[in-house]
Coordinates of C-alpha atoms and ligand atoms in Angstrom, one line a residue:
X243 CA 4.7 -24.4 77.5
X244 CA 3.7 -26.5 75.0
X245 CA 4.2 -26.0 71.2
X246 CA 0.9 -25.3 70.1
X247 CA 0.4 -22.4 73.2
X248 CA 3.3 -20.8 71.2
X249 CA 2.7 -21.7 67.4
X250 CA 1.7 -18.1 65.8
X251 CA -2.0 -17.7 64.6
X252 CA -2.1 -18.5 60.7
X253 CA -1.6 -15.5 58.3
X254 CA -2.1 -14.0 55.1
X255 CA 1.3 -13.1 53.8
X256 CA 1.2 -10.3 51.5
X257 CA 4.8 -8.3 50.7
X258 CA 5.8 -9.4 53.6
X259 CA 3.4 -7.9 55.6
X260 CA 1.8 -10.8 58.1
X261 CA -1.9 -10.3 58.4
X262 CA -3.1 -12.7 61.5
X263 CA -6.3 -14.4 60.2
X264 CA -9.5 -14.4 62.3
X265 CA -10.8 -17.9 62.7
X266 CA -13.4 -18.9 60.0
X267 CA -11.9 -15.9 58.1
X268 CA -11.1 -16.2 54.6
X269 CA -8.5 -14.7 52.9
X270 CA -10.3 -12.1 51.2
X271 CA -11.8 -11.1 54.7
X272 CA -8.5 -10.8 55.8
X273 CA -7.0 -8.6 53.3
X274 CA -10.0 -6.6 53.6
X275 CA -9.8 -6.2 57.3
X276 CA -6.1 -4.8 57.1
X277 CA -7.6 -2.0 54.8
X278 CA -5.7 -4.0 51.7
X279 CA -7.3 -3.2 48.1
X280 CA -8.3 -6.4 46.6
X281 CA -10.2 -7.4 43.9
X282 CA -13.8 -8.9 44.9
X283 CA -16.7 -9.6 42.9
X284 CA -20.1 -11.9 44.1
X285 CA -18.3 -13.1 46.8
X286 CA -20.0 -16.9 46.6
X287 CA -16.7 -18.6 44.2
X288 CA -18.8 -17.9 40.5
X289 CA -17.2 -14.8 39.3
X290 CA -13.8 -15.3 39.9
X291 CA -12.5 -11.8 40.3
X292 CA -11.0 -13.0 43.6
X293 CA -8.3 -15.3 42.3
X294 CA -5.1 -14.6 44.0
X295 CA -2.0 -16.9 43.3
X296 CA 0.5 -18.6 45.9
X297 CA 3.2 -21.1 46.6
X298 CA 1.5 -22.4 50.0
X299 CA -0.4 -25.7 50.6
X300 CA -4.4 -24.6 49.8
X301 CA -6.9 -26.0 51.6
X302 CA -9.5 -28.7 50.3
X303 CA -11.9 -26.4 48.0
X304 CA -9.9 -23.1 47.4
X305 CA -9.1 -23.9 43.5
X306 CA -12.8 -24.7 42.9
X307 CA -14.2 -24.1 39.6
X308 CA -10.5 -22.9 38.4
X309 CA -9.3 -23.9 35.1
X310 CA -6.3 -26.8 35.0
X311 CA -3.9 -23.9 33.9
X312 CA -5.0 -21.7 36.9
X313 CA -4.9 -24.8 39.5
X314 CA -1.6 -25.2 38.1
X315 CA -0.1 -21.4 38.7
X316 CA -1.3 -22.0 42.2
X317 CA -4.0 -19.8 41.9
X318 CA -7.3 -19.9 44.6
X319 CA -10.1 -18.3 45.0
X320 CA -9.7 -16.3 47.7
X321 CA -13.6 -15.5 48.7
X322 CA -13.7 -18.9 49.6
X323 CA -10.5 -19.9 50.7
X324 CA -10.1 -20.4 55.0
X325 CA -6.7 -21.4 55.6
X326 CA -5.7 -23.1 58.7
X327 CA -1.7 -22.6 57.9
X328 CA 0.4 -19.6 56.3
X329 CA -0.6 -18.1 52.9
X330 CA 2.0 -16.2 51.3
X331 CA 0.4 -14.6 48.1
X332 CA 2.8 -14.3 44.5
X333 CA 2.0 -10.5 43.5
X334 CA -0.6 -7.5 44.6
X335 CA -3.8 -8.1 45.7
X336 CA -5.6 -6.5 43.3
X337 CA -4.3 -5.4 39.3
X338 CA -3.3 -1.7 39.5
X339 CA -5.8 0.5 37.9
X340 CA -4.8 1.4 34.5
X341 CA -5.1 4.9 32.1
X342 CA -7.2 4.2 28.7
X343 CA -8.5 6.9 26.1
X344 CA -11.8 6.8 24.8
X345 CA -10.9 5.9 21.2
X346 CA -14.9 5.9 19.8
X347 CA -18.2 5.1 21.0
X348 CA -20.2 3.4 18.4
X349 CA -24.4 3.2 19.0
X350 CA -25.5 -0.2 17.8
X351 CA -28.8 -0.7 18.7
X352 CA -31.0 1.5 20.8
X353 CA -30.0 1.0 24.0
X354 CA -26.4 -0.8 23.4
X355 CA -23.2 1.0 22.7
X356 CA -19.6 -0.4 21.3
X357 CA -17.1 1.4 23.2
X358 CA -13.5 1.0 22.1
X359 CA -10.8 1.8 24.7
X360 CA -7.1 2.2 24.4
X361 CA -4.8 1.2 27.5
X362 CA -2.2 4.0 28.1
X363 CA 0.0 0.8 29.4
X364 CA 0.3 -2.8 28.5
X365 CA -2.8 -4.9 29.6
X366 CA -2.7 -8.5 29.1
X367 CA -6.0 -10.3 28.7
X368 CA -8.1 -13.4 27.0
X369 CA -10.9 -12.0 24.7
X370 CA -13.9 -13.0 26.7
X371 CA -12.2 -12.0 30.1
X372 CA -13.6 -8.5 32.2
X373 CA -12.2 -5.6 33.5
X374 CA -13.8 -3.0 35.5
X375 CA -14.4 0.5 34.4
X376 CA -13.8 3.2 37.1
X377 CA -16.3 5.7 37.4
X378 CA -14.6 9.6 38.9
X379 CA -16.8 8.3 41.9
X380 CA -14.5 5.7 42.3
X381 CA -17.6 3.3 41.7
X382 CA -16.5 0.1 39.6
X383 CA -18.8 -1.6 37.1
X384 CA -17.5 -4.9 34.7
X385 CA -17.4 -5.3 31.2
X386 CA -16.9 -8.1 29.1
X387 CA -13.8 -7.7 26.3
X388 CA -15.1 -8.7 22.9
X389 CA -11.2 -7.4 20.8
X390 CA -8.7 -9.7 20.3
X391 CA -5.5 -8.4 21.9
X392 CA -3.4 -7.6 18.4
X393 CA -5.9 -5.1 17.7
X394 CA -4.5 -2.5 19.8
X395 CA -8.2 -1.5 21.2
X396 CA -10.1 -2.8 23.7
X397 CA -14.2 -3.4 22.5
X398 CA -16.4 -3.2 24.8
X399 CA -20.5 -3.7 24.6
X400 CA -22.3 -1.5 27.0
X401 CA -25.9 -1.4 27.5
X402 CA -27.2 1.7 28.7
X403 CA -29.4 0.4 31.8
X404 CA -32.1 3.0 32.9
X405 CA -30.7 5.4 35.9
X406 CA -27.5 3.4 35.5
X407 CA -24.1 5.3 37.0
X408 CA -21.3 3.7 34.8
X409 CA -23.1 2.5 32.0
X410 CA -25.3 5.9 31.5
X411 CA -22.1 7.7 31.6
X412 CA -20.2 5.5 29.4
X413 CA -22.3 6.5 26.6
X414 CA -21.5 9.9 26.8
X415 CA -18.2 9.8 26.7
X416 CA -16.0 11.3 23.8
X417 CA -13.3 10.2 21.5
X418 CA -10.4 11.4 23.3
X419 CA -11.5 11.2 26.6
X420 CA -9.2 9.3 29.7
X421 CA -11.2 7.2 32.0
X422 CA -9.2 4.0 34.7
X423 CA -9.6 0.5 34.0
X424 CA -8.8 -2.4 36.3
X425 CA -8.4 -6.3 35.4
X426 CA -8.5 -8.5 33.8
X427 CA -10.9 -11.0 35.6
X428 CA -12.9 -14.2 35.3
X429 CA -12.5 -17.6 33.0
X430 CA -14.4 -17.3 30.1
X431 CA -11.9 -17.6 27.6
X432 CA -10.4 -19.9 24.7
X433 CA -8.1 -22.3 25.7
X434 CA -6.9 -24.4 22.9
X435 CA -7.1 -28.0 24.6
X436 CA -9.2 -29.7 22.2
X437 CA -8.9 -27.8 18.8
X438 CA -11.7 -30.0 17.5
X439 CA -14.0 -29.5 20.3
X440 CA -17.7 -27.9 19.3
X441 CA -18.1 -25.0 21.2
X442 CA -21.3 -23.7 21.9
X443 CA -21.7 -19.6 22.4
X444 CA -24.7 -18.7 24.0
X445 CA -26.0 -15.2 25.4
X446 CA -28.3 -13.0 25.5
X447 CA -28.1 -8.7 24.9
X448 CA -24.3 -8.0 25.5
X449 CA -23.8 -11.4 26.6
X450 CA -22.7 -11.5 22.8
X451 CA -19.6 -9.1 23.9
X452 CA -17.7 -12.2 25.5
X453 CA -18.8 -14.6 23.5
X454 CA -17.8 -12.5 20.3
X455 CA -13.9 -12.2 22.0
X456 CA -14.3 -15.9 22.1
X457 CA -14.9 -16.7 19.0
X458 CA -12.3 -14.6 17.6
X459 CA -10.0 -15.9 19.5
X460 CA -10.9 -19.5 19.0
X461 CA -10.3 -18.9 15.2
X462 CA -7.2 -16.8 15.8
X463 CA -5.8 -19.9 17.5
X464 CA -7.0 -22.2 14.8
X465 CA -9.8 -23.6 16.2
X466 CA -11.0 -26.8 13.8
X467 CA -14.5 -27.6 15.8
X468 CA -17.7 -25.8 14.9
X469 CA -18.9 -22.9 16.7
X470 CA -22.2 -22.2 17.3
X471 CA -23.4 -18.4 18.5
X472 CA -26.3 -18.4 19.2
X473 CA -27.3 -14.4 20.5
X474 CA -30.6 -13.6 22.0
X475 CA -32.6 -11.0 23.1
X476 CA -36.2 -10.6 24.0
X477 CA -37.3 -9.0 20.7
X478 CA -35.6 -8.4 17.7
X479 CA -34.7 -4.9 18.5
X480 CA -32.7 -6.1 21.3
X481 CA -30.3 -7.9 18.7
X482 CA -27.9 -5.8 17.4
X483 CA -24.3 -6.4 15.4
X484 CA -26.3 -8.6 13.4
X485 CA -25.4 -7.9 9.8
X486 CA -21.5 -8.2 11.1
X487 CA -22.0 -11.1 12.9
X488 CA -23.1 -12.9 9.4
X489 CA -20.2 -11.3 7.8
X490 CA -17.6 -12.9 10.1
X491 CA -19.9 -16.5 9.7
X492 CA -19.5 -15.9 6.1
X493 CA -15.6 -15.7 6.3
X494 CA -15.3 -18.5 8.7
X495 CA -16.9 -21.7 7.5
X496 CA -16.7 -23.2 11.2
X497 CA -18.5 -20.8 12.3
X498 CA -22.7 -20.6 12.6
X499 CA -24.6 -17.3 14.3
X500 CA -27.7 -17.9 14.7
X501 CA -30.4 -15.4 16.3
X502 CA -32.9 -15.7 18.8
X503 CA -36.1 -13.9 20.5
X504 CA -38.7 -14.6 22.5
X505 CA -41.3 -13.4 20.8
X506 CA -42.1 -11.1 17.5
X507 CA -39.5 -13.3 15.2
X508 CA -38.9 -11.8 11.7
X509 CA -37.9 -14.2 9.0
X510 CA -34.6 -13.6 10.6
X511 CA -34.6 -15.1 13.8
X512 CA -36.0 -18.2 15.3
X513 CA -38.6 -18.0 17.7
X514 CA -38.7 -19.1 21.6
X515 CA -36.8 -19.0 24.9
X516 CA -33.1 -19.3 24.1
X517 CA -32.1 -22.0 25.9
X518 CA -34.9 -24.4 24.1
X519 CA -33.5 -23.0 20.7
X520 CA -29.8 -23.0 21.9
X521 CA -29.6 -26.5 22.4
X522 CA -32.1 -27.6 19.5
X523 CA -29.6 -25.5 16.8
X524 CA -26.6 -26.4 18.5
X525 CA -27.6 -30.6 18.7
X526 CA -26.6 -30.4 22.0
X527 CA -29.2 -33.0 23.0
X528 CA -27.2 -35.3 20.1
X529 CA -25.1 -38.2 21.8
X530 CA -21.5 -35.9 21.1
X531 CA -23.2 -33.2 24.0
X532 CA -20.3 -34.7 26.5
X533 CA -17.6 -33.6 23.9
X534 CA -18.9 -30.4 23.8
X535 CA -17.9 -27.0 25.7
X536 CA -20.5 -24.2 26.2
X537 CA -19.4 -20.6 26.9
X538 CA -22.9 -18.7 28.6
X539 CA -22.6 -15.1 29.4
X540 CA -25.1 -12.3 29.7
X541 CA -28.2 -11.6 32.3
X542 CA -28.0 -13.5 35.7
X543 CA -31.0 -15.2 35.2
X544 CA -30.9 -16.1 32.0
X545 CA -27.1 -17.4 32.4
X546 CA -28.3 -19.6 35.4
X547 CA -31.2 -21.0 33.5
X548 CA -28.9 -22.0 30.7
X549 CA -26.4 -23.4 32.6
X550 CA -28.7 -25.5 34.0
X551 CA -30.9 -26.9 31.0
X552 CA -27.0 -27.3 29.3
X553 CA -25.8 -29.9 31.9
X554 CA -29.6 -31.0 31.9
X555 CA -28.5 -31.6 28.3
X556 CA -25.5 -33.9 29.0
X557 CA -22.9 -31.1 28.8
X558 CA -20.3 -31.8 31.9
X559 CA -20.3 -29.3 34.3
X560 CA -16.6 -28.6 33.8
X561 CA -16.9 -28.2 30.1
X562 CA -19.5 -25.0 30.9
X563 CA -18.1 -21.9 31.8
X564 CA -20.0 -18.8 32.8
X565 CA -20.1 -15.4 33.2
X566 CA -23.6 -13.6 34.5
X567 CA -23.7 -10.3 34.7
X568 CA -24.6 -9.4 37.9
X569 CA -25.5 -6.2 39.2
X570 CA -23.0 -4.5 41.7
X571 CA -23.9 -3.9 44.6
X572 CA -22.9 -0.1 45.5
Ligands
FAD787 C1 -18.7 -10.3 35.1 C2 -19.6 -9.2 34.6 C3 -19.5 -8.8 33.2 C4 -20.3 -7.8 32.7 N1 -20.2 -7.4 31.4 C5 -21.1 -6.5 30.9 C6 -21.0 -6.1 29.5 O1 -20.2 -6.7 28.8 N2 -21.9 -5.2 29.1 C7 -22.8 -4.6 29.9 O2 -23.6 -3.8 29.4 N3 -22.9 -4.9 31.2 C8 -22.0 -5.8 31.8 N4 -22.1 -6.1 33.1 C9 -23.0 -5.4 34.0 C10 -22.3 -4.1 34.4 O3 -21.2 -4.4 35.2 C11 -23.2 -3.1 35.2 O4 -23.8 -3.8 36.3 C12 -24.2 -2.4 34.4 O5 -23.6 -1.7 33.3 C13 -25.1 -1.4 35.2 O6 -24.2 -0.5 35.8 P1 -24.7 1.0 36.1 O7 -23.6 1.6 37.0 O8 -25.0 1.7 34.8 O9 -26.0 0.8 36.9 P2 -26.2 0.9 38.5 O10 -26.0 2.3 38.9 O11 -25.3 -0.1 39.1 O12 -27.7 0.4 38.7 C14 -28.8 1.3 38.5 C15 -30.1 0.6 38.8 O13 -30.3 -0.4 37.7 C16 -30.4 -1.7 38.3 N5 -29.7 -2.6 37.3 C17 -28.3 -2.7 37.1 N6 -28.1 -3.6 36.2 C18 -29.2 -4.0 35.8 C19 -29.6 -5.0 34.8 N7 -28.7 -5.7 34.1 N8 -30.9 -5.2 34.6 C20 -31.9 -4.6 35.3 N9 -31.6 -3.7 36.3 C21 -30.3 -3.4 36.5 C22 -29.7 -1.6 39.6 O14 -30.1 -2.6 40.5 C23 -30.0 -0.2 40.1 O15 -31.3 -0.2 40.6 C24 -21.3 -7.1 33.6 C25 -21.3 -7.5 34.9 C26 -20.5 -8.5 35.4 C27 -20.6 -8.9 36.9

C-alpha cells in the first residue's frame, strides 16, 4: 500500500479532538460542521472575528490583513484559511460569554445612546476592539469599545436602528441590569509602533465609539503625532458628544476634532461628504500621506468609500485599518 493511500485526511485539532477536514473546507467550516461554537463574523477575511491562533505551518494567505503582533502569535484567519496539513488550534474556539451589569445608559443624541457595562469577570481588550452583546434570544449584535481599560466600565455607543432587536432593547435597559458579552474582536486599535505617526480618525454616527477608544488610548500610551477626528454624520443632529469631544481637544494639544455633515452646516461644522473634508482637514493629500495611519469605522458604505478615496490619497493600504459596521445577518 503506498504511503499516501494510508496518510490520514488533514484535520482541525481542537483539545484534542481531530476534526477530518472536508476538501476545500476551511477551518471555520470545519469547526462549524462538528457542531463547535466559534466565533464568525462577515465571513470574507475584513472583520476579523474569526482569528484563531496555532503552532502549525499556515497556508499562503491565512494571516492576511493581520497585524505584525498577531502574524507573530501565530494567529489566522480562520474564514479563510484551507489547510492541506494538520492544524492544532492554541485555546477555545470562540471567547466564553461573559456576565456584565448595566452600570448606566446615557441618551446623547436622539437616536444614540452611551451604554456603560461592567464585566462580572476580567475582560482584556484594546479600546477600539468589539465584543458582541447577547440578546436572551441568544441573537449576537457587535459593538465597538470606546473606555479605556483602567476605567473599570466598558462604554459603549449604541444607535437605536428602527425595528432593531439588540440595539432597541439596549436602550431600555436599566442600571443594575445583567446582560452576556462575548469578545473581544477585530484590529482597530493603538499600537504604539511609531509614537510620532499622524493618525487620522475618521467615522461617521457611532463610528466615533472606536475611534474615541483610539484616541484615548493613543494619548494614554504617549502618543507624540497629531490626531485628527474627524466625526460625521448626515446632519448636525446626527453628531452628538460634541461639546466633550472639544473638551478632551482642549486638554490634549495633539489632538484636533473636527465635525462634519453633509448638508445643513451650522457655524460648527464643515460642510460636504466626509471623505472630501476628512482628507482636506487632515492634509492627507500633503506629501507625509505615506507616514500616515487612518483608523475608519462606522456605516458599511461609508467605511468602504473612505477606505478607498484614503489609499486614493496615498495612504498605504497596511497603514488603514477598518471596522464597518455591518448588519448581522440573523
Ligand atoms: C464590527 C462591528 C461593530 C459595530 N459597532 C457598533 C457600534 O459601536 N454601535 C452601533 O450602534 N452599532 C454597531 N454595529 C452594528 C450592530 O452590531 C447592529 O448591527 C445594530 O445595532 C443593529 O442591530 P439590531 O439587532 O438592533 O437590528 P437588527 O434586528 O439586526 O436589524 C433590524 C433591521 O434593521 C436593518 N439594519 C440593521 N442595521 C442597520 C443599519 N446600520 N442601517 C440601516 N438598517 C439597518 C436590518 O437589515 C433589519 O432589517 C457594529 C457592527 C459591526 C459588524
Amino acid at each position: 500500500m503506498s504511503v499516501d493511500r494510508v496518510r490520514e485526511a488533514p484535520a482541525v485539532v481542537i483539545d484534542g479532538r481531530r476534526l477530518p477536514i472536508v476538501e476545500g473546507a476551511t477551518v471555520l467550516e470545519t469547526l462549524e460542521a462538528s457542531g463547535i461554537d466559534a466565533a464568525s463574523g462577515c465571513r470574507a477575511g475584513t472583520c476579523m472575528k474569526c482569528v484563531l491562533r496555532t503552532d502549525s505551518p499556515l497556508p499562503v494567505g491565512s494571516q492576511k490583513g493581520l497585524r505584525e503582533p498577531l502574524v507573530r502569535e501565530g494567529a489566522f484567519v480562520s474564514c479563510q484559511t484551507r489547510p492541506t496539513g494538520d492544524i492544532v488550534l492554541r485555546g477555545a474556539a470562540a471567547p466564553v460569554p461573559l456576565d456584565a451589569h448595566v452600570r448606566g445608559v446615557e441618551t446623547v443624541s436622539k437616536d444614540v445612546a452611551r451604554v456603560f457595562l461592567e464585566p462580572a469577570s476580567t475582560f482584556e481588550y484594546a479600546p477600539g476592539q468589539y465584543l458582541d452583546v447577547i440578546h436572551p434570544t441568544g441573537a449576537k449584535r457587535s459593538y465597538s469599545i470606546a473606555s479605556l481599560p483602567a476605567s473599570g466600565l466598558l462604554e459603549l455607543h449604541v444607535r437605536a436602528v428602527p425595528g432593531g432587536l439588540v440595539s432597541s432593547w439596549l436602550h431600555g435597559r436599566q442600571p443594575g441590569d445583567h446582560l452576556s458579552i462575548q469578545g473581544p474582536f477585530g484590529q482597530c486599535y493603538y499600537l504604539p509602533t511609531d509614537p510620532a505617526q499622524p493618525l487620522l480618525l475618521v467615522g461617521a454616527g457611532t463610528g466615533l465609539s472606536p475611534l474615541l477608544g483610539i484616541a484615548r488610548d493613543a494619548l494614554e500610551q504617549g502618543h507624540t503625532g497629531p490626531i485628527d477626528l474627524v466625526h460625521g454624520g448626515l446632519i448636525p443632529e446626527r453628531l452628538y458628544l460634541q461639546e466633550e469631544l472639544r473638551a478632551f481637544a482642549r486638554e490634549a494639544p495633539s489632538l484636533r476634532v473636527h465635525h462634519c455633515v453633509l448638508k445643513e452646516a451650522t457655524p460648527h461644522e464643515h460642510e460636504g461628504p466626509l471623505d472630501q473634508v476628512a482628507l482636506k482637514l487632515a492634509g492627507a493629500q500633503a506629501p507625509d500621506a505615506a507616514r500616515k495611519r487612518a483608523f475608519l469605522c462606522g456605516d458599511d458604505a461609508i467605511v468602504r468609500t473612505l477606505q478607498r478615496s484614503f489609499f486614493l490619497a496615498g495612504v498605504p493600504s497596511r497603514e488603514i485599518f477598518a471596522d464597518p459596521f455591518t448588519p448581522a445577518v440573523s
